[in-house]
């Protein structure tokens, strides 16, 4: 648990821009996790690819949200509303 808290503190110390970039990185991994189903490979390989790609998408999503924090998320939400 001590390592988890150290990682969380380190992520929260990163900049707002870094949080947005990390959060946006989850989009291509979500797309790839489902698009790979169109590949002509075995069902087992598709399952492995989906697990890896979807896991990476979730990792980027939660990492980005951790970096942004509540205030950063509100700032991003307000910026999107203004556009």
Coordinates of C-alpha atoms in Angstrom, one line a residue:
X1 CA 0.0 0.0 0.0
X2 CA 2.9 2.4 0.6
X3 CA 4.0 2.0 -3.0
X4 CA 0.5 2.8 -4.2
X5 CA 0.4 6.0 -2.2
X6 CA 3.8 7.1 -3.5
X7 CA 2.7 6.5 -7.1
X8 CA -0.6 8.3 -6.5
X9 CA 1.3 11.3 -5.0
X10 CA 3.7 11.4 -8.0
X11 CA 0.9 11.3 -10.5
X12 CA -1.0 14.1 -8.7
X13 CA 2.1 16.2 -8.9
X14 CA 2.2 16.2 -12.7
X15 CA 0.8 19.2 -14.7
X16 CA -2.7 19.7 -16.0
X17 CA -1.5 19.4 -19.6
X18 CA 0.1 16.1 -18.8
X19 CA -3.1 14.8 -17.3
X20 CA -5.1 15.8 -20.5
X21 CA -2.5 14.1 -22.8
X22 CA -2.5 10.9 -20.7
X23 CA -6.3 10.9 -20.6
X24 CA -6.6 11.4 -24.4
X25 CA -4.2 8.5 -24.9
X26 CA -7.0 6.1 -23.8
X27 CA -9.1 6.9 -26.9
X28 CA -6.9 5.0 -29.4
X29 CA -6.6 2.0 -27.1
X30 CA -10.4 1.8 -26.7
X31 CA -10.7 2.0 -30.5
X32 CA -8.0 -0.6 -31.1
X33 CA -9.4 -3.0 -28.5
X34 CA -12.6 -3.3 -30.4
X35 CA -11.3 -2.8 -34.0
X36 CA -8.9 -5.8 -33.6
X37 CA -12.0 -8.0 -33.6
X38 CA -12.1 -7.5 -37.4
X39 CA -8.6 -9.2 -37.8
X40 CA -8.6 -12.7 -39.3
X41 CA -7.0 -14.4 -36.3
X42 CA -8.1 -17.0 -33.8
X43 CA -10.6 -16.2 -31.1
X44 CA -8.0 -16.9 -28.4
X45 CA -5.6 -14.3 -29.9
X46 CA -8.5 -11.8 -30.2
X47 CA -9.2 -12.3 -26.5
X48 CA -5.6 -11.8 -25.5
X49 CA -5.4 -8.6 -27.7
X50 CA -8.7 -7.3 -26.3
X51 CA -7.5 -7.8 -22.7
X52 CA -4.2 -6.1 -23.3
X53 CA -5.6 -3.1 -25.3
X54 CA -8.6 -2.6 -23.1
X55 CA -6.4 -2.8 -20.0
X56 CA -4.0 -0.2 -21.5
X57 CA -7.0 2.1 -22.2
X58 CA -8.2 1.8 -18.6
X59 CA -4.7 2.4 -17.3
X60 CA -4.4 5.6 -19.3
X61 CA -7.9 6.7 -18.3
X62 CA -7.4 6.2 -14.6
X63 CA -3.9 7.6 -14.7
X64 CA -5.1 10.7 -16.5
X65 CA -7.9 11.2 -14.0
X66 CA -5.5 10.8 -11.1
X67 CA -3.2 13.4 -12.6
X68 CA -6.1 15.8 -13.2
X69 CA -7.8 15.3 -9.9
X70 CA -11.2 16.8 -9.1
X71 CA -10.2 20.4 -9.8
X72 CA -8.5 19.6 -13.1
X73 CA -11.5 17.5 -14.2
X74 CA -13.8 20.5 -13.4
X75 CA -11.5 22.8 -15.4
X76 CA -11.5 20.4 -18.4
X77 CA -15.3 20.1 -18.2
X78 CA -15.7 23.8 -18.2
X79 CA -13.3 24.2 -21.1
X80 CA -15.3 21.7 -23.2
X81 CA -18.6 23.5 -22.3
X82 CA -17.1 26.8 -23.5
X83 CA -16.1 25.4 -26.9

